[in-house]
XYZ file of C-alpha atoms in Angstrom:
727
model
C 88.582 99.611 113.197
C 86.317 101.615 115.508
C 86.362 105.333 114.594
C 83.963 106.175 117.394
C 83.170 108.935 119.789
C 85.500 109.159 122.807
C 84.929 106.209 125.104
C 87.562 107.021 127.637
C 91.284 107.040 128.105
C 93.079 104.436 126.009
C 95.376 102.134 127.961
C 98.460 103.160 125.966
C 100.907 104.556 128.477
C 103.129 105.799 125.670
C 100.533 107.442 123.434
C 102.420 108.914 120.467
C 102.035 112.530 119.458
C 101.991 111.894 115.715
C 101.118 109.136 113.295
C 103.095 109.966 110.191
C 102.259 113.635 109.496
C 98.988 113.579 111.492
C 98.859 115.221 114.927
C 96.800 113.041 117.300
C 94.250 115.156 119.136
C 92.231 112.878 121.420
C 91.515 109.247 122.218
C 88.526 107.563 120.619
C 88.866 104.074 122.052
C 91.029 101.008 122.247
C 90.807 97.401 121.066
C 92.888 94.258 121.147
C 95.193 95.271 118.332
C 95.493 99.022 118.831
C 94.171 102.357 119.959
C 92.201 104.826 117.889
C 92.788 108.573 117.990
C 91.105 111.568 116.451
C 93.264 113.667 114.093
C 92.818 116.323 111.456
C 94.543 116.393 108.058
C 96.154 119.453 106.548
C 93.041 120.001 104.432
C 90.753 119.852 107.492
C 89.491 116.263 107.206
C 88.601 114.627 110.529
C 90.382 111.314 110.709
C 90.295 108.250 112.949
C 93.834 106.951 113.271
C 94.349 103.391 114.466
C 97.822 102.714 115.927
C 98.991 99.209 116.822
C 99.824 98.698 120.492
C 103.549 98.862 121.136
C 103.724 95.320 122.475
C 102.212 94.012 119.237
C 104.306 96.184 116.892
C 107.313 93.891 117.338
C 105.277 90.767 116.599
C 105.634 89.852 112.885
C 102.291 87.986 112.967
C 100.423 91.037 114.255
C 102.147 93.237 111.635
C 101.074 90.814 108.908
C 97.513 90.867 110.222
C 97.503 94.660 110.260
C 98.824 94.786 106.701
C 95.944 92.509 105.755
C 93.497 94.850 107.466
C 94.869 97.840 105.536
C 94.724 95.962 102.254
C 91.139 94.816 102.838
C 89.974 98.227 104.032
C 91.491 99.880 100.970
C 89.851 97.432 98.616
C 86.376 98.016 100.023
C 86.478 101.792 100.695
C 82.981 102.842 99.653
C 79.804 104.509 100.800
C 79.184 101.828 103.460
C 82.674 101.632 104.959
C 85.125 104.062 106.543
C 87.374 105.064 103.610
C 91.114 104.743 104.101
C 92.980 108.010 103.723
C 96.532 107.017 104.599
C 98.498 104.204 106.282
C 102.022 103.051 107.127
C 102.166 99.346 108.102
C 105.987 99.529 108.170
C 106.273 102.321 110.745
C 107.742 101.657 114.216
C 104.140 101.830 115.466
C 102.067 100.792 112.390
C 99.005 102.963 111.788
C 96.072 103.485 109.477
C 93.953 106.639 109.062
C 90.330 106.501 107.883
C 87.749 109.261 107.600
C 86.158 109.845 111.010
C 82.533 108.708 111.214
C 80.601 110.502 113.920
C 78.035 108.035 115.241
C 77.507 105.275 117.803
C 77.976 101.617 117.136
C 74.861 99.479 116.832
C 75.912 97.817 120.078
C 76.022 101.191 121.876
C 72.711 102.275 120.335
C 70.894 99.123 121.478
C 72.464 99.256 124.932
C 71.526 102.906 125.378
C 68.077 103.077 123.768
C 66.851 99.534 123.451
C 65.932 97.494 120.367
C 65.223 99.118 117.062
C 61.694 99.602 115.736
C 60.546 97.512 112.797
C 61.081 100.298 110.277
C 64.522 101.102 111.746
C 65.384 97.392 111.524
C 64.391 97.280 107.848
C 66.463 100.377 107.056
C 69.434 98.927 108.927
C 69.126 95.670 107.022
C 68.899 97.459 103.672
C 72.049 99.453 104.401
C 73.978 96.421 105.648
C 72.958 94.371 102.587
C 74.199 97.096 100.270
C 77.392 97.369 102.251
C 78.005 93.620 102.014
C 77.328 93.725 98.283
C 80.042 96.351 97.794
C 82.464 94.508 100.111
C 81.969 91.233 98.278
C 82.285 92.882 94.855
C 85.686 94.124 95.963
C 86.646 90.502 96.511
C 86.694 90.634 100.322
C 84.908 88.570 102.999
C 84.587 90.480 106.274
C 84.275 87.442 108.584
C 83.592 89.474 111.745
C 80.381 91.443 111.156
C 78.869 92.177 114.562
C 77.048 95.052 116.306
C 80.253 96.706 117.505
C 81.547 96.776 113.917
C 78.499 98.615 112.584
C 78.492 102.399 112.937
C 75.180 104.245 112.740
C 76.170 107.359 110.829
C 73.794 110.121 109.809
C 73.684 108.817 106.258
C 73.330 105.132 107.000
C 75.213 102.237 108.579
C 78.963 101.801 107.987
C 80.820 98.509 108.280
C 84.231 98.811 109.958
C 87.127 96.751 111.307
C 88.559 94.506 108.623
C 91.217 93.082 110.947
C 90.452 89.394 110.151
C 88.932 89.804 106.710
C 90.453 88.020 103.764
C 90.393 88.493 100.004
C 88.313 85.764 98.409
C 91.200 85.034 96.049
C 93.641 84.540 98.888
C 95.033 81.143 99.927
C 95.217 82.336 103.578
C 91.697 81.949 104.985
C 92.539 81.211 108.584
C 95.424 80.806 110.982
C 96.287 77.252 111.921
C 94.782 76.196 115.247
C 92.964 79.493 115.849
C 89.288 80.362 115.957
C 88.892 83.576 113.936
C 85.770 85.619 114.543
C 83.190 86.358 117.305
C 81.207 83.123 118.049
C 77.661 84.557 118.421
C 77.989 86.044 114.912
C 79.953 83.332 113.166
C 78.472 81.056 110.511
C 78.572 77.251 110.957
C 81.218 76.848 108.267
C 83.562 79.142 110.240
C 83.621 76.469 112.962
C 83.514 73.420 110.679
C 85.273 74.393 107.421
C 87.157 77.661 108.069
C 89.162 77.432 104.836
C 85.906 77.341 102.861
C 84.452 80.512 104.366
C 82.969 82.774 101.645
C 80.619 85.744 101.261
C 77.631 83.737 102.588
C 79.238 83.764 106.041
C 78.801 87.542 106.135
C 75.091 87.092 105.292
C 74.747 84.707 108.247
C 76.426 87.312 110.483
C 74.070 89.994 109.152
C 71.107 87.850 110.205
C 72.560 87.533 113.733
C 73.210 91.287 113.821
C 69.567 91.993 112.895
C 68.389 89.695 115.681
C 70.542 91.618 118.154
C 69.212 94.942 116.821
C 65.625 93.694 117.200
C 65.890 92.036 120.590
C 69.072 93.134 122.319
C 70.458 89.595 122.241
C 71.754 87.210 119.631
C 70.018 84.223 118.010
C 72.464 81.915 119.871
C 73.066 83.085 123.420
C 75.233 81.614 126.163
C 77.977 82.743 128.516
C 80.193 80.020 127.080
C 81.635 80.484 123.572
C 81.838 76.679 123.264
C 78.105 76.304 123.858
C 77.434 79.139 121.416
C 79.562 77.349 118.824
C 77.565 74.149 119.325
C 74.274 76.065 118.997
C 75.378 77.776 115.800
C 76.251 74.479 114.184
C 73.386 72.284 115.455
C 70.489 74.322 116.877
C 67.804 76.504 115.322
C 68.155 80.232 116.056
C 65.998 81.871 118.695
C 63.988 84.491 116.818
C 61.551 85.345 119.565
C 61.131 89.075 119.667
C 62.050 89.585 116.044
C 59.197 91.411 114.265
C 57.012 89.024 112.239
C 57.482 91.111 109.114
C 61.171 90.307 108.966
C 61.366 86.940 110.713
C 61.261 84.816 107.512
C 64.048 86.837 105.915
C 66.241 86.730 109.025
C 65.683 82.973 109.269
C 66.898 82.535 105.689
C 70.032 84.516 106.506
C 70.671 82.098 109.405
C 70.366 78.957 107.305
C 72.984 76.333 108.183
C 74.024 75.757 104.578
C 75.670 78.746 102.743
C 73.804 77.973 99.504
C 70.447 78.370 101.279
C 71.120 81.966 102.330
C 70.034 84.935 100.215
C 72.596 87.075 98.433
C 73.005 90.767 99.373
C 71.290 91.722 96.126
C 68.270 89.572 97.067
C 68.259 91.091 100.540
C 68.290 94.595 99.075
C 65.309 93.762 96.881
C 63.498 92.182 99.817
C 64.122 95.171 102.090
C 63.133 97.765 99.517
C 61.419 100.757 101.139
C 59.191 103.446 99.761
C 59.559 107.173 100.522
C 57.567 106.746 103.731
C 59.984 104.108 104.961
C 57.521 101.262 104.476
C 58.917 97.965 103.203
C 57.390 97.061 99.827
C 58.667 93.480 99.830
C 59.921 91.121 102.465
C 60.275 87.870 100.505
C 63.279 87.598 98.165
C 62.473 86.779 94.588
C 62.888 83.206 93.437
C 66.305 82.415 92.069
C 67.860 79.729 89.924
C 70.413 77.133 91.031
C 73.494 78.414 92.729
C 76.877 76.831 92.318
C 78.265 77.994 95.647
C 77.726 80.034 98.703
C 79.147 83.220 97.267
C 77.641 86.412 95.986
C 76.875 86.923 92.291
C 79.453 89.554 91.331
C 77.535 90.787 88.306
C 76.263 94.362 88.854
C 72.511 94.705 88.635
C 70.083 97.617 88.461
C 67.935 97.885 91.533
C 66.302 100.415 93.778
C 68.641 101.399 96.568
C 67.088 100.861 99.960
C 66.124 104.045 101.747
C 67.903 104.942 104.943
C 66.746 107.178 107.726
C 68.251 110.608 107.218
C 67.095 112.729 110.073
C 63.817 110.780 110.179
C 63.196 111.104 106.456
C 63.817 107.810 104.627
C 63.777 108.045 100.852
C 64.550 106.042 97.749
C 66.981 106.713 94.886
C 68.319 104.632 92.055
C 71.686 103.022 92.499
C 74.502 103.109 89.994
C 74.226 100.381 87.374
C 77.602 100.620 85.670
C 80.010 99.887 88.546
C 82.799 97.556 87.708
C 83.955 94.967 90.251
C 86.919 96.387 92.154
C 88.562 92.985 92.096
C 89.796 93.919 88.633
C 91.900 96.774 90.020
C 94.991 94.575 90.356
C 94.943 93.694 86.687
C 94.445 97.335 85.714
C 97.266 98.362 88.022
C 99.635 95.890 86.414
C 99.066 97.411 82.993
C 99.530 100.940 84.321
C 102.700 99.969 86.149
C 104.238 98.747 82.863
C 103.248 102.033 81.195
C 104.763 104.101 83.994
C 108.020 102.174 83.864
C 109.245 104.007 80.796
C 110.540 106.979 82.790
C 109.408 110.199 84.407
C 106.576 110.635 81.894
C 105.141 107.914 79.708
C 102.098 108.272 77.442
C 99.816 105.883 75.600
C 96.715 106.503 73.519
C 93.463 105.443 75.162
C 91.919 102.329 73.657
C 88.990 104.046 71.959
C 88.964 102.065 68.731
C 90.465 104.923 66.721
C 94.131 103.997 66.943
C 96.905 106.414 68.050
C 96.325 110.113 68.303
C 97.472 112.669 65.749
C 100.947 114.114 65.503
C 102.253 116.568 68.051
C 101.882 120.281 67.346
C 103.443 123.403 68.714
C 102.121 124.800 72.036
C 99.278 127.193 71.496
C 98.299 125.872 68.070
C 94.560 126.158 67.652
C 92.263 123.199 66.991
C 91.745 122.469 63.296
C 90.182 119.910 61.050
C 93.558 118.130 60.869
C 93.885 118.062 64.667
C 90.923 116.247 66.113
C 90.616 115.334 69.740
C 91.080 111.707 70.780
C 90.783 110.451 74.346
C 94.256 110.109 75.872
C 95.985 108.904 79.021
C 99.320 110.119 80.258
C 101.441 109.014 83.235
C 102.781 112.099 85.015
C 104.849 111.352 88.034
C 108.257 112.335 89.325
C 108.262 111.499 92.999
C 108.360 108.415 95.181
C 106.074 109.406 98.047
C 102.466 108.459 98.670
C 100.615 111.387 97.061
C 100.732 110.668 93.329
C 97.590 112.480 92.198
C 98.297 115.323 89.753
C 96.284 118.484 89.990
C 95.338 120.326 86.804
C 93.923 123.433 85.224
C 93.122 124.120 81.559
C 92.410 126.841 78.990
C 91.703 126.654 75.306
C 95.252 125.800 74.331
C 96.707 123.617 77.099
C 96.256 121.440 80.157
C 98.526 122.484 83.039
C 99.358 120.130 85.898
C 101.421 119.925 89.014
C 102.424 116.472 90.280
C 104.725 114.895 92.794
C 108.262 115.969 91.821
C 106.928 118.177 89.025
C 106.419 121.899 89.676
C 104.349 122.363 86.521
C 103.804 120.686 83.149
C 101.934 121.629 80.021
C 100.043 118.921 78.068
C 98.576 119.200 74.615
C 94.809 119.075 75.156
C 94.087 117.168 71.931
C 96.566 114.273 72.066
C 98.115 114.275 75.554
C 101.629 115.083 74.384
C 103.889 116.613 77.005
C 104.848 120.090 75.708
C 107.099 121.008 78.652
C 107.772 120.069 82.259
C 109.523 121.819 85.149
C 110.994 119.603 87.813
C 110.243 120.517 91.426
C 113.216 121.484 93.591
C 111.267 121.031 96.829
C 113.120 119.154 99.526
C 110.012 117.593 100.999
C 109.168 114.445 98.942
C 106.308 115.016 96.555
C 105.471 118.496 97.842
C 103.383 120.290 95.245
C 101.802 122.959 97.390
C 98.627 120.964 97.810
C 96.766 122.824 95.047
C 96.308 122.779 91.272
C 98.042 125.414 89.145
C 95.880 128.502 88.623
C 95.527 130.399 85.354
C 95.234 134.084 86.264
C 96.218 137.286 84.482
C 97.410 135.284 81.464
C 99.992 133.379 83.541
C 100.212 130.037 85.282
C 100.525 130.330 89.051
C 102.117 127.515 91.073
C 103.220 127.141 94.709
C 106.703 125.714 95.137
C 109.670 125.699 97.549
C 107.790 123.516 100.061
C 104.997 126.064 99.979
C 107.353 128.967 100.474
C 107.063 130.707 97.085
C 104.484 131.600 94.533
C 105.714 131.519 90.950
C 103.995 132.928 87.868
C 105.008 131.055 84.717
C 104.546 131.681 81.010
C 101.962 129.054 79.936
C 103.625 128.615 76.513
C 107.176 127.942 77.706
C 107.148 127.483 81.474
C 109.528 130.381 81.942
C 109.222 132.241 85.246
C 107.803 135.811 84.930
C 107.656 136.736 88.614
C 107.582 135.215 92.066
C 106.590 136.165 95.613
C 107.696 135.107 99.108
C 104.975 133.235 101.046
C 106.896 132.687 104.291
C 104.583 135.107 106.131
C 101.441 134.130 104.234
C 100.241 130.566 104.792
C 97.091 131.075 102.724
C 97.002 131.983 99.019
C 93.702 132.742 97.261
C 93.039 133.720 93.699
C 90.030 135.915 92.977
C 89.519 137.372 89.546
C 92.826 138.964 88.441
C 94.057 139.320 92.051
C 96.254 137.092 94.160
C 95.558 137.404 97.882
C 98.281 136.508 100.350
C 96.682 136.068 103.749
C 98.620 136.130 107.035
C 97.647 134.387 110.239
C 96.690 137.699 111.844
C 94.280 138.663 109.045
C 96.619 140.998 107.157
C 96.005 140.652 103.437
C 98.390 141.579 100.638
C 96.873 141.821 97.160
C 99.028 141.367 94.063
C 98.229 141.896 90.396
C 98.219 138.344 89.057
C 99.660 139.487 85.718
C 102.634 141.520 86.941
C 103.060 140.580 90.595
C 102.883 144.228 91.615
C 101.343 145.010 94.971
C 97.925 146.585 94.822
C 97.219 147.006 98.504
C 97.925 145.678 101.960
C 95.158 145.939 104.569
C 93.844 144.061 107.610
C 90.677 142.534 106.228
C 88.360 139.848 107.472
C 90.391 138.825 110.484
C 92.177 135.628 111.468
C 90.691 132.501 109.947
C 88.832 134.319 107.179
C 87.966 132.431 103.984
C 88.119 134.405 100.710
C 86.221 134.108 97.451
C 85.802 136.445 94.512
C 84.116 136.941 91.151
C 85.978 135.642 88.162
C 86.426 139.012 86.531
C 87.222 141.027 89.642
C 85.477 144.247 88.642
C 84.142 147.225 90.534
C 80.380 146.831 90.369
C 78.251 146.194 93.445
C 77.765 142.545 92.483
C 81.471 141.791 91.946
C 84.680 141.910 93.953
C 86.220 140.056 96.877
C 84.464 138.627 99.913
C 85.968 137.609 103.247
C 83.908 135.174 105.333
C 84.757 135.003 109.040
C 82.973 132.726 111.516
C 82.602 133.871 115.135
C 84.544 131.981 117.797
C 81.365 130.640 119.360
C 79.917 129.418 116.007
C 76.723 131.396 116.347
C 77.300 133.856 113.466
C 79.462 134.623 110.445
C 80.537 138.044 109.158
C 80.755 138.653 105.427
C 82.938 141.529 104.289
C 82.841 142.875 100.714
C 86.189 144.296 99.634
C 87.079 146.359 96.579
C 89.591 144.277 94.625
C 91.456 147.342 93.287
C 91.939 149.367 96.463
C 91.207 146.968 99.341
C 88.547 149.387 100.657
C 85.740 147.869 102.707
C 82.477 148.191 100.793
C 80.044 146.695 103.284
C 79.711 144.073 106.023
C 76.896 141.726 106.829
C 76.564 139.438 109.873
C 74.654 136.264 109.150
C 73.417 133.740 111.726
C 75.219 130.413 111.946
C 78.561 128.967 110.916
C 79.004 129.511 107.181
C 81.738 128.594 104.709
C 81.887 130.184 101.251
C 81.502 128.256 97.998
C 81.675 130.862 95.230
C 80.162 133.998 93.781
C 77.634 133.458 90.996
C 74.424 134.938 89.630
C 74.828 138.151 91.633
C 75.095 136.310 94.963
C 77.549 134.802 97.400
C 76.784 131.148 98.093
C 77.731 129.593 101.402
C 77.253 126.256 103.203
C 75.649 126.278 106.638
C 77.039 123.916 109.264
C 75.799 122.678 112.623
C 77.659 122.150 115.897
C 78.823 118.719 114.700
C 80.462 120.265 111.621
C 77.862 118.699 109.327
C 76.500 120.705 106.422
C 72.788 121.219 106.961
C 71.844 123.825 104.386
C 72.766 126.338 101.678
C 72.744 130.111 102.148
C 72.346 132.591 99.269
C 73.460 136.179 100.042
C 72.438 138.712 97.427
C 75.547 140.928 96.967
C 73.465 143.974 95.911
C 70.553 143.908 98.391
C 72.259 141.811 101.102
C 69.099 139.708 101.372
C 69.729 136.260 102.850
C 67.924 133.099 101.834
C 68.421 129.726 103.515
C 67.567 126.384 101.956
C 67.802 123.350 104.261
C 69.086 119.973 103.146
C 66.839 116.940 103.544
C 69.596 115.382 105.650
C 73.072 116.550 106.722
C 76.198 115.961 104.696
C 79.551 115.323 106.357
C 82.567 117.245 105.055
C 80.637 118.506 102.080
C 82.238 119.960 98.959
C 80.252 122.111 96.575
C 80.075 124.011 93.314
C 77.561 126.501 91.906
C 75.873 126.879 88.520
C 73.464 129.748 88.196
C 71.196 129.610 91.241
C 71.817 125.921 91.965
C 74.383 124.549 94.399
C 75.611 120.973 93.986
C 77.021 119.323 97.102
C 78.620 115.965 97.792
C 79.464 114.479 101.204
C 82.421 112.232 101.855
C 80.221 109.089 101.742
C 79.058 109.866 98.200
C 75.651 111.485 98.764
C 75.231 114.067 95.950
C 72.524 116.734 96.170
C 71.281 119.601 94.036
C 69.787 122.632 95.835
C 67.978 125.429 94.031
C 68.240 128.665 95.948
C 66.051 131.173 94.072
C 62.355 131.714 93.480
C 59.393 129.730 94.689
C 61.109 126.467 93.817
C 63.978 127.002 96.249
C 64.546 123.541 97.752
C 66.627 120.444 97.460
C 65.810 119.229 93.929
C 67.256 115.764 93.992
C 69.728 113.549 95.786
C 71.747 110.651 94.399
C 73.673 108.027 96.362
C 76.711 107.493 94.176
C 78.081 104.664 96.382
C 81.500 106.301 95.994
C 83.326 107.160 99.188
C 85.490 110.272 99.173
C 85.332 112.156 95.920
C 86.731 115.391 94.570
C 84.700 118.552 94.582
C 82.176 118.459 91.717
C 82.450 120.669 88.630
C 79.576 121.496 86.315
C 79.413 122.355 82.638
C 76.704 122.175 79.996
C 74.170 120.427 82.223
C 76.447 117.743 83.634
C 78.340 117.284 86.864
C 81.785 115.725 86.874
C 83.681 114.379 89.904
C 86.631 112.123 90.511
C 86.427 109.083 92.778
C 89.126 107.772 95.110
C 89.715 104.765 92.843
C 90.473 106.965 89.841
C 87.074 106.806 88.165
C 85.576 109.921 86.557
C 81.797 110.108 87.050
C 79.304 112.096 84.991
C 75.887 112.939 86.387
C 72.936 114.627 84.672
C 72.653 117.876 86.591
C 68.940 118.252 85.913
C 67.743 114.789 86.841
C 70.439 113.564 89.230
C 71.128 110.426 87.213
C 74.529 108.830 86.566
C 75.167 108.942 82.826
C 78.706 107.617 82.604
C 81.882 106.576 84.357
C 85.411 105.605 83.367
C 87.370 102.624 84.527
C 89.264 102.734 87.880
C 92.835 103.891 87.675
C 94.885 102.415 90.490
C 98.365 100.999 90.832
C 99.410 98.409 93.434
C 97.626 100.323 96.170
C 100.689 101.533 98.076
C 100.509 105.095 96.832
C 96.898 105.622 95.898
C 95.204 106.966 99.019
C 95.435 110.674 99.876
C 93.473 113.146 101.910
C 92.774 115.300 98.844
C 91.381 114.426 95.418
C 91.908 116.863 92.573
C 88.723 118.035 90.895
C 88.402 117.343 87.143
C 88.530 120.165 84.632
C 85.645 120.497 82.193
C 85.836 122.501 78.950
C 83.346 122.344 76.050
C 83.470 118.855 74.570
C 86.122 117.430 76.931
C 86.862 116.579 80.540
C 90.402 116.319 81.942
C 90.920 114.389 85.136
C 93.705 112.821 87.195
C 93.860 109.581 89.172
C 95.745 107.950 92.095
C 97.936 105.943 89.721
C 99.628 109.203 88.681
C 97.803 109.559 85.370
C 96.165 112.509 83.681
C 93.511 111.559 81.140
C 91.014 113.171 78.800
C 87.611 111.937 77.672
C 84.994 113.173 75.244
C 82.161 114.731 77.241
C 79.537 114.524 74.495
C 78.574 110.900 75.289
C 79.691 109.778 78.773
C 77.828 106.488 78.356
C 80.651 105.393 76.011
C 83.439 106.014 78.552
């Protein structure tokens, strides 16, 4: 699937206006199966939406092939692929939405600027090898790796278009009588023994791709695909023009026999780069006998190859506890049985301690008789695609909204459901798109298809007050205030405890983003802040507002397009974006002195999410690049960066020196906030894959000693945070 920049008008005469709930904004390109359009999700994600051509939509074979593409793309969604956000293969015009990747294809890059330099070639090879490792670990063989299926994103190459890929455990490896693939980049076995094609065929294709990147042509070149096929099977590759430093490695990739080719792990070790982008090894280590042409699925610890990020290649350690995603199906089967008991089913986590303690009354404090045990609860009440619950917590309860459930309270120690309020929304699985908020001693939820705000008693779920949101599409909580923001910039402030109006004023202007200090307050370093970017993107106005009266305290115009993160340590923290909507730095605005300090990132992050602890901002981009940025003192700089290899995560949360974030496959990750090292992760939590991909992932909730998280299979679970390595 090519989520590319616009390459011209697609040939679809009947271009649809929507794909599912996504408004199609512009054409990005067209291929043999379908056209690709740019779209934006409700949460602001830029998406590339592939829609099958109308004349193919009625062909059962093409529909089956598209279902296969969706299945494969979902299985391999990672840091080196375009993650799937949503899809509907059964629609009148089947479609699939992935995160938009802004970058040219390798084919376009070579055509426009010529062959890559040796260092660029090494960095490309390292990224492709790591991508193939993740694809193969997910149990998928791509089978059509070629320059037009490699996107050169700012944070490294991405492999796209899984239209002819197959799971390695599938009996369907080819269509009878058809040649599947692109001849110049196909392995010999794809011509000779197509039903035996395995991961080693992708390694062969990678070698051919590297030759193209180095020379502008392939290792087997002819105008006739039949001659190319003969050359692939019988002739030696033409490696003239390939840099001598990488020729031996490329030649091994292009070996005729699958067993003679290196594995992706061996390629990664061979293409290791230091912080200056210089390869430290170009000969794979010796290996023992291999029993087949496939990849060794056992995870190994290895240095992750550096990739050019704005001209600054660097090296980090990869995760060493990843579990093969091929096990998801087995996990999903167990979860499906658990969920079959009804609206809510619960089982104790298998932690070696047996079942949890007996249920207690809501609000009962922890005691020696009531010790915490990890737990896992299925919380679902709808049938639509968004099954991920969103949660909040205090010292006495965990509060969640889920599809078909307006709000529910869960005992934090044993996962028992204390109470649940069914949603009356008419839109399937509408939960307001946000987690419940604890404010003013009450639990605030959005219901009525986003039309009402309700404040509930946390102990019983009884409604205390509500407010009409029909004129206020944006709701923000700041301290003990609830801000209802209209499209024209009019803001209505309510007391979050009583629902009484405090003030109504035009503040900030249309499109303003609001943040506030946790305690509200009236001091110069506390209160509410409206952040409004100028229409031309050159500056942003920050307005400080008194939370009690709505009076304007001060205004400050800051250069650049800024989006707020939070208020902490006497400062407002914001993310600085460039014209391509990439996050390029962090801004610290002192709320007392109004001094501004900018700290650049070592390389941009796409669609970054962030959190703040003290004077440090932690950011993660959609492709899994996690960075820590110190903003104060002489040490203000990016402290570390970790490639998590997890595509599309929740916003991070931080507590007691650790970062926690949820991954799209349901894993909860723990990272040492000081060193930038992964210290633990849970198992994936997926079901059959039909309802597990959404545009928004709920952030986990961290309290002392515990972390509560939710997953795409509809579960809410709790783990002990004291030793994440045991998760």
